[in-house]
């Protein structure tokens, strides 16, 4: 891997911007899928440097943002139980459910812990045999392999006081749902490079052919994004469809075969609900029957939980590229990072958090 400075070089960025301006003859709307890309775009001001004909909208590629409120409620309920150690990545602790979040459970005495790897939970389970250790397994194809590894190791090592609350979702079905919507105005995609590094490009080629659009696999540094935008605009202007991999230093066409085998061993495809969007067919993973004993939803009798979302939060529309964060009347007012109404303001990859952090509030004020 080369030094990051090479991908943040100002001279190269100016050259790419000139190429984008020369290539652009009319209005185009592109969607970057990943919240990490959104944050880079806002952090480096790429959106403000592009020709006015190009509109960037932000996609559903933030794992914390799309975890449905029902799963947050289930996590809160399980974490509140006696004899449970509930583990999660940090961002999930502050995501509001219907009646609170995991941090509130921790503050009231629940054993809620932040971990950096699901494999840490196995050691925790071995050290605490009298308790059940539950890991909140959220995320896209990028986190699923590690979570699959944790479940498989728990099975092989006989760690039966370990369970996972699964909320895995996959990117291509969400892109398909966006393109099928009658309200869609996305004309080209910047696909998330890290997802493609695991899954490869085959599913994106199918999407590009089906919807007759260009998809450019892009990275996360400023030059990665400008290069991706340039190639996507060129494809649109020339009327070309298909997939271009502009993140070849990390993405091979076939992806990571070992990771895909591991995921297929532990998980199977299922329908999944996305927060603010609804159920998307075959858009997620669940544990295979061979690993059902590690399913936290099956292990705990949760009863009927009534989930309620904030009626004034526009996260669902923002995640589909139909609204921008500053167009939400609550943005920067009732909804801030310290007092969020929705997950897009909580998550470090959320679009609302990016707009707030990098000063796009002035757009709303204007």
Coordinates of C-alpha atoms in Angstrom, one line a residue, residues 2-156:
X2 CA 1.3 3.4 -1.0
X3 CA 1.4 6.3 1.4
X4 CA -1.9 8.0 1.8
X5 CA -0.5 11.4 0.8
X6 CA -0.4 10.1 -2.8
X7 CA -4.2 9.9 -2.7
X8 CA -4.6 13.4 -1.3
X9 CA -2.2 15.3 -3.6
X10 CA -3.7 18.8 -4.3
X11 CA -2.1 19.1 -7.8
X12 CA -3.6 15.7 -8.9
X13 CA -6.9 16.7 -7.4
X14 CA -7.0 20.0 -9.4
X15 CA -6.1 18.0 -12.6
X16 CA -9.0 15.6 -12.0
X17 CA -11.4 18.5 -11.3
X18 CA -10.4 20.1 -14.6
X19 CA -11.0 16.7 -16.3
X20 CA -14.5 16.5 -14.7
X21 CA -15.4 20.0 -15.8
X22 CA -14.3 19.3 -19.4
X23 CA -16.3 16.1 -19.5
X24 CA -19.5 17.5 -18.0
X25 CA -22.0 19.0 -20.5
X26 CA -25.3 18.5 -18.7
X27 CA -26.8 17.7 -15.3
X28 CA -26.1 14.4 -13.7
X29 CA -27.0 12.9 -10.3
X30 CA -24.6 10.3 -8.8
X31 CA -24.9 8.4 -5.6
X32 CA -22.0 7.3 -3.4
X33 CA -23.1 4.2 -1.6
X34 CA -20.9 4.2 1.5
X35 CA -21.1 6.5 4.5
X36 CA -17.3 6.5 4.6
X37 CA -17.3 8.0 1.1
X38 CA -19.9 10.6 2.2
X39 CA -17.7 11.7 5.0
X40 CA -14.6 12.0 2.8
X41 CA -16.6 14.0 0.2
X42 CA -17.8 16.4 2.9
X43 CA -14.5 16.5 4.8
X44 CA -12.5 17.5 1.7
X45 CA -15.2 19.7 0.2
X46 CA -15.4 17.7 -3.0
X47 CA -19.1 18.4 -3.3
X48 CA -18.4 22.2 -3.4
X49 CA -15.6 21.8 -5.9
X50 CA -17.6 20.0 -8.6
X51 CA -19.3 21.7 -11.5
X52 CA -22.8 22.8 -10.6
X53 CA -24.3 20.3 -13.1
X54 CA -23.2 17.4 -10.9
X55 CA -25.3 16.5 -7.8
X56 CA -24.1 14.0 -5.3
X57 CA -26.7 12.2 -3.2
X58 CA -25.9 9.9 -0.3
X59 CA -26.7 6.2 -0.2
X60 CA -27.7 3.6 2.4
X61 CA -24.2 2.3 3.0
X62 CA -24.0 3.0 6.7
X63 CA -24.5 -0.2 8.7
X64 CA -25.6 1.6 11.9
X65 CA -28.0 3.8 10.1
X66 CA -30.0 1.0 8.4
X67 CA -30.3 -1.3 11.4
X68 CA -34.1 -1.3 12.0
X69 CA -35.5 0.1 15.2
X70 CA -37.0 -3.3 15.9
X71 CA -33.5 -4.8 16.2
X72 CA -32.4 -1.9 18.4
X73 CA -35.4 -2.6 20.7
X74 CA -34.5 -6.2 20.8
X75 CA -30.9 -5.4 21.7
X76 CA -32.1 -3.1 24.5
X77 CA -34.3 -5.8 25.8
X78 CA -31.7 -8.5 25.8
X79 CA -29.0 -6.2 27.3
X80 CA -31.4 -5.4 30.1
X81 CA -31.7 -9.1 31.1
X82 CA -29.9 -10.4 34.2
X83 CA -27.0 -12.7 33.4
X84 CA -26.3 -11.1 30.0
X85 CA -23.1 -9.4 28.8
X86 CA -24.2 -7.5 25.7
X87 CA -21.4 -6.5 23.3
X88 CA -21.4 -4.1 20.4
X89 CA -19.3 -1.7 18.3
X90 CA -19.3 1.8 19.7
X91 CA -21.7 3.6 17.3
X92 CA -24.5 1.2 18.1
X93 CA -24.6 2.2 21.7
X94 CA -26.2 5.6 21.1
X95 CA -28.6 4.7 18.3
X96 CA -32.1 5.5 19.6
X97 CA -34.7 2.7 19.8
X98 CA -38.3 3.2 20.5
X99 CA -37.8 3.9 24.2
X100 CA -34.0 4.3 24.7
X101 CA -30.6 3.1 23.7
X102 CA -27.9 0.7 24.9
X103 CA -26.0 3.5 26.7
X104 CA -29.1 4.1 28.8
X105 CA -29.2 0.4 29.7
X106 CA -25.5 0.6 30.7
X107 CA -26.2 3.6 32.8
X108 CA -29.0 1.8 34.6
X109 CA -26.7 -1.1 35.5
X110 CA -26.8 -3.4 32.5
X111 CA -23.6 -5.1 31.5
X112 CA -23.1 -3.5 28.1
X113 CA -19.6 -3.5 26.7
X114 CA -17.9 -2.0 23.6
X115 CA -15.7 -4.4 21.7
X116 CA -13.5 -4.0 18.6
X117 CA -14.0 -7.6 17.2
X118 CA -16.6 -10.3 17.6
X119 CA -13.8 -12.7 18.4
X120 CA -13.2 -10.7 21.6
X121 CA -16.6 -11.9 22.7
X122 CA -15.5 -15.6 22.6
X123 CA -12.8 -14.9 25.2
X124 CA -15.3 -13.0 27.3
X125 CA -17.7 -15.9 27.2
X126 CA -15.0 -18.3 28.2
X127 CA -14.1 -16.1 31.2
X128 CA -17.7 -15.8 32.2
X129 CA -19.3 -19.2 31.9
X130 CA -22.2 -18.3 34.2
X131 CA -23.3 -15.6 31.8
X132 CA -24.5 -15.4 28.2
X133 CA -22.4 -13.1 26.0
X134 CA -24.4 -11.6 23.1
X135 CA -22.8 -9.8 20.2
X136 CA -24.8 -7.3 18.0
X137 CA -23.8 -8.5 14.6
X138 CA -24.6 -5.6 12.3
X139 CA -23.1 -4.4 9.0
X140 CA -22.6 -5.2 5.3
X141 CA -20.5 -7.7 3.5
X142 CA -17.4 -6.1 5.1
X143 CA -18.2 -7.2 8.7
X144 CA -20.1 -10.4 7.9
X145 CA -16.9 -12.6 7.5
X146 CA -15.5 -11.8 10.9
X147 CA -18.9 -12.4 12.5
X148 CA -19.2 -15.7 10.7
X149 CA -15.7 -16.6 11.9
X150 CA -16.8 -15.9 15.5
X151 CA -19.9 -18.2 15.2
X152 CA -17.9 -20.9 13.6
X153 CA -15.2 -20.8 16.3
X154 CA -17.8 -20.8 19.0
X155 CA -19.3 -23.9 17.4
X156 CA -16.0 -25.7 17.1

